[in-house]
Short mmCIF file of C-alpha atoms in Angstrom, two decimals:
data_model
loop_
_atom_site.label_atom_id
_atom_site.label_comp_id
_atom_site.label_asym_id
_atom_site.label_seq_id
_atom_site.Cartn_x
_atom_site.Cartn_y
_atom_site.Cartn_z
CA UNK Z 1 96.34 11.14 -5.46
CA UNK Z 2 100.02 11.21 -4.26
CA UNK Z 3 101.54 13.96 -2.64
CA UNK Z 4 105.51 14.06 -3.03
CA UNK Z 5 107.30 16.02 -0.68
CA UNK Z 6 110.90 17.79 -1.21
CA UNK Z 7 113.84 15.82 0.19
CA UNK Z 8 114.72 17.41 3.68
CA UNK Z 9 111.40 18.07 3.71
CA UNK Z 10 110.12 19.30 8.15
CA UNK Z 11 107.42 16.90 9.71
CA UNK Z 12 105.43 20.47 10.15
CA UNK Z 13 105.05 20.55 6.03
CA UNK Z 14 104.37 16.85 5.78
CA UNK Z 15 101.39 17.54 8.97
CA UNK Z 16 100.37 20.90 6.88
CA UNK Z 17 99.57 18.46 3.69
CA UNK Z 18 97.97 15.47 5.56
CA UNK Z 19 95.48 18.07 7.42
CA UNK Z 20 95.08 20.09 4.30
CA UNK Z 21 93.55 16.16 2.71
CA UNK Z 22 91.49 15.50 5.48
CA UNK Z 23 90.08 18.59 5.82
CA UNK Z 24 88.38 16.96 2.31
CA UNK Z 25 86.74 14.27 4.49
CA UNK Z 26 89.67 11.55 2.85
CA UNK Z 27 92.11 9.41 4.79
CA UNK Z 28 96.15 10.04 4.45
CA UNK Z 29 98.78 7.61 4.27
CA UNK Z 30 102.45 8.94 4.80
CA UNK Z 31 105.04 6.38 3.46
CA UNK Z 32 109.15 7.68 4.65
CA UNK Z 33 111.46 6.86 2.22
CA UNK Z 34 115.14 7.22 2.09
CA UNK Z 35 115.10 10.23 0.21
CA UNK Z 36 111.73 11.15 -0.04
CA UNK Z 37 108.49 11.22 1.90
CA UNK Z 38 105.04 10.34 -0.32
CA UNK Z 39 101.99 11.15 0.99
CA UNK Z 40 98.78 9.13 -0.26
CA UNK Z 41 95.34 10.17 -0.13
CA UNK Z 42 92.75 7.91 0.35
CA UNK Z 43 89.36 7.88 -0.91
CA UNK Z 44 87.45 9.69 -3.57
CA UNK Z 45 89.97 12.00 -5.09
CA UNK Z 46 88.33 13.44 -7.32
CA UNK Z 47 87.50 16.07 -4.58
CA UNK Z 48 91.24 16.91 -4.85
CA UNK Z 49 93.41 18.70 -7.82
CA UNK Z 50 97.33 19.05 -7.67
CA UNK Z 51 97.07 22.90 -7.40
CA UNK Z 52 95.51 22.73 -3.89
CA UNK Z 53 99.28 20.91 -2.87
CA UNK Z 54 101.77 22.05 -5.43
CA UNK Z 55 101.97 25.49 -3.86
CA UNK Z 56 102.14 24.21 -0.66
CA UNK Z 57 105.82 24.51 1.16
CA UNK Z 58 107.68 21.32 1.21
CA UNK Z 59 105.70 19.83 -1.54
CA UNK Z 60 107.89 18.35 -4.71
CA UNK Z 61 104.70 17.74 -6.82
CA UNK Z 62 101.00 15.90 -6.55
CA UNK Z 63 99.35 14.08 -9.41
CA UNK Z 64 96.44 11.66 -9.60
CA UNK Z 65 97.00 8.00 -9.71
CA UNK Z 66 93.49 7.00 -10.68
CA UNK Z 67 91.57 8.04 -13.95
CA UNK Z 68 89.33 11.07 -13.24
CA UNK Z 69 86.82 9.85 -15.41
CA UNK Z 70 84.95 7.38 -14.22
CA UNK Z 71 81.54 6.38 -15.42
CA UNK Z 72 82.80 6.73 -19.09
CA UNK Z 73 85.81 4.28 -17.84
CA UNK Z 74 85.92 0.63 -18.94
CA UNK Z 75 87.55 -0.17 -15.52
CA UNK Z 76 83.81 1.27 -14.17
CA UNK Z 77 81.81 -0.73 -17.37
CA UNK Z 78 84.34 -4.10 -18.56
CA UNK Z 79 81.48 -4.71 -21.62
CA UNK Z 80 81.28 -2.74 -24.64
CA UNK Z 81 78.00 -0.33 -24.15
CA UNK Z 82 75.61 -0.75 -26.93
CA UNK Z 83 73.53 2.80 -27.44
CA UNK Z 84 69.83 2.19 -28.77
CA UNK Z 85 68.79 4.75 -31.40
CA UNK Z 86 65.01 3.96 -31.74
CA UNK Z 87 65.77 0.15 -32.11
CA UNK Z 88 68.66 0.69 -34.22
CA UNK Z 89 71.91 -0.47 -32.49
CA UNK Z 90 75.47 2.01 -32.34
CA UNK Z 91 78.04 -0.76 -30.69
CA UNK Z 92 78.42 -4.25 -31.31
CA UNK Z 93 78.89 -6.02 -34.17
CA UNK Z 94 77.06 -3.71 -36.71
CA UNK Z 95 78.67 -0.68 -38.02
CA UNK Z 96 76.19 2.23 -38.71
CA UNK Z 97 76.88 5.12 -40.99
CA UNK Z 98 75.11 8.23 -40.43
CA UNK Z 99 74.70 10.11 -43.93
CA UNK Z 100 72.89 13.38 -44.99
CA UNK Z 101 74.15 17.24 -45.99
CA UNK Z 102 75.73 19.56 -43.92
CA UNK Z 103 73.12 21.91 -43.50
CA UNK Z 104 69.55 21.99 -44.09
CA UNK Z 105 68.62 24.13 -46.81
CA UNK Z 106 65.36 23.69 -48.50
CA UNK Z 107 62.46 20.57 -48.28
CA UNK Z 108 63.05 19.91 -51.48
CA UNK Z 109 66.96 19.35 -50.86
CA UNK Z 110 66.06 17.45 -47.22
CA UNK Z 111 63.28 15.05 -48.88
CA UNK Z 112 65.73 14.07 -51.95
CA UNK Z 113 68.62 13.79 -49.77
CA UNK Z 114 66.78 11.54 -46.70
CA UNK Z 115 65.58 9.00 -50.31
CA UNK Z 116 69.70 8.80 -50.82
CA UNK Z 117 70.15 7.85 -47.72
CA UNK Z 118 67.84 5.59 -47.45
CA UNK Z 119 68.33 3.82 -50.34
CA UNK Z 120 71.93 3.76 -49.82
CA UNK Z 121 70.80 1.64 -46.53
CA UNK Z 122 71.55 3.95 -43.82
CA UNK Z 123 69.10 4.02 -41.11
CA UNK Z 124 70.42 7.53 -39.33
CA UNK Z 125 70.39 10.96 -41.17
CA UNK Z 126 72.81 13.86 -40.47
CA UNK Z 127 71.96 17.57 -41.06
CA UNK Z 128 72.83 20.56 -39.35
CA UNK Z 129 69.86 23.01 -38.57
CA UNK Z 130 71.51 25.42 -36.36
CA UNK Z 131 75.21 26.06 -37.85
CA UNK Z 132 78.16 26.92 -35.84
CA UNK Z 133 80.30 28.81 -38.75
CA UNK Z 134 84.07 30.46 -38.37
CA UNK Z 135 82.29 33.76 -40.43
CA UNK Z 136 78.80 35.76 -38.96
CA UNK Z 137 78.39 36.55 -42.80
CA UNK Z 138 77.78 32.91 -43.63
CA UNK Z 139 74.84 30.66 -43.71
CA UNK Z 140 73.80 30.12 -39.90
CA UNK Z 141 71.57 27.39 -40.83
CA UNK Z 142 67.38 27.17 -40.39
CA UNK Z 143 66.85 26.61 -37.02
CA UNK Z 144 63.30 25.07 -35.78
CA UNK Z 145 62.16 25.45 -39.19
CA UNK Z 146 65.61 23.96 -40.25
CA UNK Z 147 63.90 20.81 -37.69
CA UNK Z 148 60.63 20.76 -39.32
CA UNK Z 149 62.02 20.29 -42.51
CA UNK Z 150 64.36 17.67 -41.01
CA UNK Z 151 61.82 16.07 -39.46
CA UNK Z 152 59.51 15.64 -42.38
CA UNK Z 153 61.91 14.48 -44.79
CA UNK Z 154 63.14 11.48 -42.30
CA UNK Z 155 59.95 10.21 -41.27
CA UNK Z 156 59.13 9.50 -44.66
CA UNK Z 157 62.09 6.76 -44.96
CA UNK Z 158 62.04 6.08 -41.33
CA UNK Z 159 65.24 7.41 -41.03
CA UNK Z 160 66.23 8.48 -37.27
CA UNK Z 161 67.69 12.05 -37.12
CA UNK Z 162 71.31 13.65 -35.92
CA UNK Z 163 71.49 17.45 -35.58
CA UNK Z 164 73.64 19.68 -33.70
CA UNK Z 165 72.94 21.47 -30.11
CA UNK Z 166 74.73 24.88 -29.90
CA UNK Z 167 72.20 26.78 -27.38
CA UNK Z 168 70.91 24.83 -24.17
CA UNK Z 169 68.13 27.26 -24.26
CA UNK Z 170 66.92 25.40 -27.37
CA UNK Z 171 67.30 21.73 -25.68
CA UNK Z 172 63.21 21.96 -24.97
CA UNK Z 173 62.50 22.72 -29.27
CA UNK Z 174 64.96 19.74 -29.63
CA UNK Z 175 62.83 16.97 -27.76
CA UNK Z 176 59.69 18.78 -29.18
CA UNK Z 177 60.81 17.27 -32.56
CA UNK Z 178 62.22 14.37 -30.93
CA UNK Z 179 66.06 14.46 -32.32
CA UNK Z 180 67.02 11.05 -31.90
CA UNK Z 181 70.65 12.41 -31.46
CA UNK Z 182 71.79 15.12 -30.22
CA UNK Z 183 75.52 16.10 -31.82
CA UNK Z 184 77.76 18.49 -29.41
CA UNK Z 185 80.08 19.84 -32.31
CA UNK Z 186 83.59 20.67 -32.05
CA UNK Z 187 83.30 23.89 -30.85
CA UNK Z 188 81.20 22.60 -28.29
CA UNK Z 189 82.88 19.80 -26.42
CA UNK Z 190 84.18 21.99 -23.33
CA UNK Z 191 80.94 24.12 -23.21
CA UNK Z 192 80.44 22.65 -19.97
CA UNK Z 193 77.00 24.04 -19.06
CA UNK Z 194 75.74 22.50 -22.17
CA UNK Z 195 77.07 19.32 -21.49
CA UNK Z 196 75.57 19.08 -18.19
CA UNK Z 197 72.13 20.07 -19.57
CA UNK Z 198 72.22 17.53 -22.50
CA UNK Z 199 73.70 14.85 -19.15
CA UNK Z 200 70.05 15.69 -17.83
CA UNK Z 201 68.12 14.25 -20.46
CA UNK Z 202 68.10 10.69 -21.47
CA UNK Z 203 68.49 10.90 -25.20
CA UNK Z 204 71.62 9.41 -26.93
CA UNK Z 205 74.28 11.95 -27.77
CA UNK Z 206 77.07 12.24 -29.99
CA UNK Z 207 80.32 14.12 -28.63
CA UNK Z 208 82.87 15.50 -31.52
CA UNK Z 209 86.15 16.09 -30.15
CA UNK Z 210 87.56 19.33 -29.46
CA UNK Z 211 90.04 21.01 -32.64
CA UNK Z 212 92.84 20.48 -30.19
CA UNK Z 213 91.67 18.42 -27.52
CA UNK Z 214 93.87 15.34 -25.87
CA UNK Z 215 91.62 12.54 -25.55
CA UNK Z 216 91.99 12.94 -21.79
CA UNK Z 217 90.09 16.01 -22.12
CA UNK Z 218 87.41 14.67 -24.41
CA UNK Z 219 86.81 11.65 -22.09
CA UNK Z 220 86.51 13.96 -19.19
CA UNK Z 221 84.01 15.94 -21.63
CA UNK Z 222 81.90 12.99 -21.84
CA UNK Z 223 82.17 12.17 -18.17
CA UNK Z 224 79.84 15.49 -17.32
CA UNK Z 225 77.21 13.98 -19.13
CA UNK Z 226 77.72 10.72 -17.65
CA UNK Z 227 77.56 12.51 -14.17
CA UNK Z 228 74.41 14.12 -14.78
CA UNK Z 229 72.64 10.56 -15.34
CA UNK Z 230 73.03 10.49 -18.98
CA UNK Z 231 75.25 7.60 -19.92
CA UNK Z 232 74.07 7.60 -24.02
CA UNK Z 233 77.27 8.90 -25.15
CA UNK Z 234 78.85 8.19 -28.37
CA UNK Z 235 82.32 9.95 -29.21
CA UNK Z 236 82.94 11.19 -32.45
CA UNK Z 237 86.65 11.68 -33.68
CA UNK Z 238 86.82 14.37 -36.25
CA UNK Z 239 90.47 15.21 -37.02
CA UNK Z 240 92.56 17.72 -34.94
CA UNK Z 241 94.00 20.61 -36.06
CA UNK Z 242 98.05 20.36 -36.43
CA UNK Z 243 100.66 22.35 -38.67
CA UNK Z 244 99.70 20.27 -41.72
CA UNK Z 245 97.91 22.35 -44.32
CA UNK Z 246 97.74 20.00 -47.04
CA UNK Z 247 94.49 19.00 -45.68
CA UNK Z 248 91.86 20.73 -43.51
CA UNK Z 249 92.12 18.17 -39.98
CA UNK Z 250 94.24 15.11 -39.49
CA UNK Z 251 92.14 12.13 -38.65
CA UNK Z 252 93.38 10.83 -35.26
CA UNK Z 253 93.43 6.80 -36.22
CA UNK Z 254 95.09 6.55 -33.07
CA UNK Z 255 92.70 7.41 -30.62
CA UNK Z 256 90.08 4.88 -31.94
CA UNK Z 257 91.90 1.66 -30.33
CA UNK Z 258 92.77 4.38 -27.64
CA UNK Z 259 89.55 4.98 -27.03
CA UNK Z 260 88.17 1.40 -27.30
CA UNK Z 261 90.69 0.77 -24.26
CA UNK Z 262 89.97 3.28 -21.80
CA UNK Z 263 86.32 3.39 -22.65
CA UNK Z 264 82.92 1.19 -22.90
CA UNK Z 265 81.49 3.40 -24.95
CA UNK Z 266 80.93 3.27 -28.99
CA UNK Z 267 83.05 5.54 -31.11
CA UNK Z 268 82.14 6.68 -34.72
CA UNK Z 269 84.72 8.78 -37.08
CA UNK Z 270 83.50 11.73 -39.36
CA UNK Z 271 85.57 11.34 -42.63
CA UNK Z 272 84.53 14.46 -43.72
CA UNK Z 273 85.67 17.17 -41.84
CA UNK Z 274 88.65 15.71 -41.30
CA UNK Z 275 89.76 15.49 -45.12
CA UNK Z 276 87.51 18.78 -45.98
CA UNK Z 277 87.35 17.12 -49.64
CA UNK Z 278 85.27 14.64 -51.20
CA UNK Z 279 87.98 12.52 -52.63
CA UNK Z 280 89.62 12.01 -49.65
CA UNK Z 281 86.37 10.72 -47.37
CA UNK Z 282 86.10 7.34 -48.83
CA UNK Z 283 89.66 6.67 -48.10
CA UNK Z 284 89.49 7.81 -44.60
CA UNK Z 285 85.93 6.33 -43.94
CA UNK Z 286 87.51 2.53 -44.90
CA UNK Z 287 90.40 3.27 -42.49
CA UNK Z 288 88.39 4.05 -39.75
CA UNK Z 289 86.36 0.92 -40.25
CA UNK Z 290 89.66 -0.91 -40.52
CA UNK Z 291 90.65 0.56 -37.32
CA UNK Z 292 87.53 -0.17 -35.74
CA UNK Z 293 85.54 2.64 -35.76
CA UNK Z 294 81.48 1.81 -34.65
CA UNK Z 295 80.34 3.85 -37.45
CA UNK Z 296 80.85 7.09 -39.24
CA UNK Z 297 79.34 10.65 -39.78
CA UNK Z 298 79.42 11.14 -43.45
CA UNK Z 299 78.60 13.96 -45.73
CA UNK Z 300 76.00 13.47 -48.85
CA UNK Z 301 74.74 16.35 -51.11
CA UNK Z 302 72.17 15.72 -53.56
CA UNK Z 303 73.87 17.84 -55.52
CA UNK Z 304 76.89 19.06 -54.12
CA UNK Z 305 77.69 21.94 -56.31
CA UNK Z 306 74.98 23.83 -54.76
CA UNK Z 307 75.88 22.88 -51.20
CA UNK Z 308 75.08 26.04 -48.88
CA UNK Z 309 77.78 24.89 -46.46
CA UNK Z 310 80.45 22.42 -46.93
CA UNK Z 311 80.31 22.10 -50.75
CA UNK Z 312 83.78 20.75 -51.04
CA UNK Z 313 83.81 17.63 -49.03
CA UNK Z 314 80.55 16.46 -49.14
CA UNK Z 315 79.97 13.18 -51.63
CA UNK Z 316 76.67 13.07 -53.90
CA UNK Z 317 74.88 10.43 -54.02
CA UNK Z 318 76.67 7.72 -56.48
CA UNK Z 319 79.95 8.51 -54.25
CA UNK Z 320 78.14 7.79 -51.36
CA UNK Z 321 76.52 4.31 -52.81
CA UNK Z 322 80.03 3.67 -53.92
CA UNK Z 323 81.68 4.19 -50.37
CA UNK Z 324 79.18 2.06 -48.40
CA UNK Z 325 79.54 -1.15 -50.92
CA UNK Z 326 83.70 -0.99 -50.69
CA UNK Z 327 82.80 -0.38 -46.27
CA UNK Z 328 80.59 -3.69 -46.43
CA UNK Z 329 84.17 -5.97 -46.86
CA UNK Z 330 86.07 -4.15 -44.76
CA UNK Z 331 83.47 -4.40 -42.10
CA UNK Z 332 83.26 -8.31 -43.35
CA UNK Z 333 86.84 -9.01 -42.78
CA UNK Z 334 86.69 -7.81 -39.25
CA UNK Z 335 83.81 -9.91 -38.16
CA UNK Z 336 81.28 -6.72 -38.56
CA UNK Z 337 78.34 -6.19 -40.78
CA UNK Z 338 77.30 -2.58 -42.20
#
């Protein structure tokens, strides 16, 4: 972190703000310009924020010089990280796309839709048995019997399960039925106590970024699980929220080769809830591979007309055959396999 001072600026402030940084246990470097005096401070500064200077008399302004995020950082991790979902691989050369319904509803609904997906040739299954919803009139989803039904269907096909965390008190009935991967949702990403529970455990988990987060946000997100010995993170763009109402989210493109530089870690796209309608998802899902997404979090409804949640932009399952033949030669033509 720098400290700038104000030009004319008495040797008393510039003493006040060198004491004030090594009363953190850091070293201070003053440097005397012609106009302006800088003061550096040395060592981990992530102890420090700019509010404990900015209000300090004398001072012009403070701001870090180094990334706050750390573990999460490639500088920290130069190789792309490879996460291991029971033997299947999210990183690397393969793409993997994550397919299933919004919600669990019935078995019946869970066992045809986990056959789709299967025979489609996904090997990980999305379904949502605890449901975060903008209404407290709408369905809230199963819960643990929402798991059991997830649970059954999946093993059947082999297929390895994602489902959302909302509650940390419900982490323990998550490993019970071994969720492969966790999903923080949206709504989630700056619940902070949950993310340091979930950076306790060591199972892979898949962050979704915040309505309205800046990526500097959602990479210091995934740096409290990181910090709580949990580095089996896999962000999840899933469109922001802007002025634009001709959709329901913009899907950030941008933030994938963002991402891919200031991070190790794999990144997947949901095409779904960014478009919020079926005919848009294939399009988005191919530009995301094109763009160099690791994989991508898509919607499938056996029959999507009777969708409990979601009806709208989830694909049945002809769409969803459809979509991952046309993703095969993208993911071809950029030296990937699906």
């Amino acid at each position: 972190m720098i400290i700038v001072m104000n030009n004319g600026a008495t040797e008393e402030q510039i003493d006040t703000v060198v004491a004030k940084i090594r009363s953190f246990d850091l070293d201070a470097n003053v440097s005397r310009g012609t106009e302006r005096t800088v003061i550096g401070a040395i060592g981990d500064e992530r102890k420090l924020s700019p509010e404990i200077f900015d209000t300090l008399s004398g001072v012009e302004y403070s701001m870090h010089i180094v990334k706050q995020y750390k573990i999460v950082s490639r500088e920290w991790h130069k190789d792309n990280s490879i996460i291991n979902v029971g033997g299947v691989p999210i990183g690397g050369d393969q793409v993997q796309v994550i397919g299933g319904p919004c919600s669990v509803e019935t078995q019946e609904q869970m066992d045809s839709a986990a056959q789709h997906v299967a025979d489609a040739g996904c090997q990980l299954m999305r379904g949502g048995a605890f449901k975060p919803r903008t209404s407290p009139y709408t369905f809230q989803g199963n819960g643990e019997e929402g798991l059991k039904m997830f649970r059954r269907a999946a093993d059947k096909h082999n297929l390895r399960i994602v489902t959302e965390l909302m509650d940390a008190r419900m982490l323990d009935t998550f490993l019970e039925y071994d969720v492969d991967v966790i999903q923080i949702g949206t709504r989630s990403m700056q619940n902070f106590e949950l993310l340091k529970e979930v950076g306790r455990i060591n199972k892979p988990v898949i962050l979704k970024r915040g309505m309205s987060a800046t990526v500097s946000e959602w990479l210091m997100a995934a740096e409290y699980i990181a910090a709580g010995g949990n580095h089996n993170i896999i962000f999840c763009e899933r469109g922001i929220r802007t002025f634009e109402t001709a959709y329901r989210n913009v899907m950030d493109v941008t933030c994938i080769p963002v991402l891919k530089k200031e991070t190790h870690l794999p990144v997947i796209v949901d095409p779904s809830h960014a478009g919020g309608k079926a005919w848009m998802v294939s399009a988005l899902a191919r530009a995301a591979v094109a763009a160099g997404a690791d994989g991508l979090l898509v919607e499938m409804h056996p029959n999507p007309c009777e969708a409990w949640c979601d009806a709208d932009q989830a694909l049945n399952p002809e769409e969803f055959r459809d979509l991952m033949g046309s993703l095969k030669g993208i993911a071809a033509v950029i030296g990937r396999s699906l």
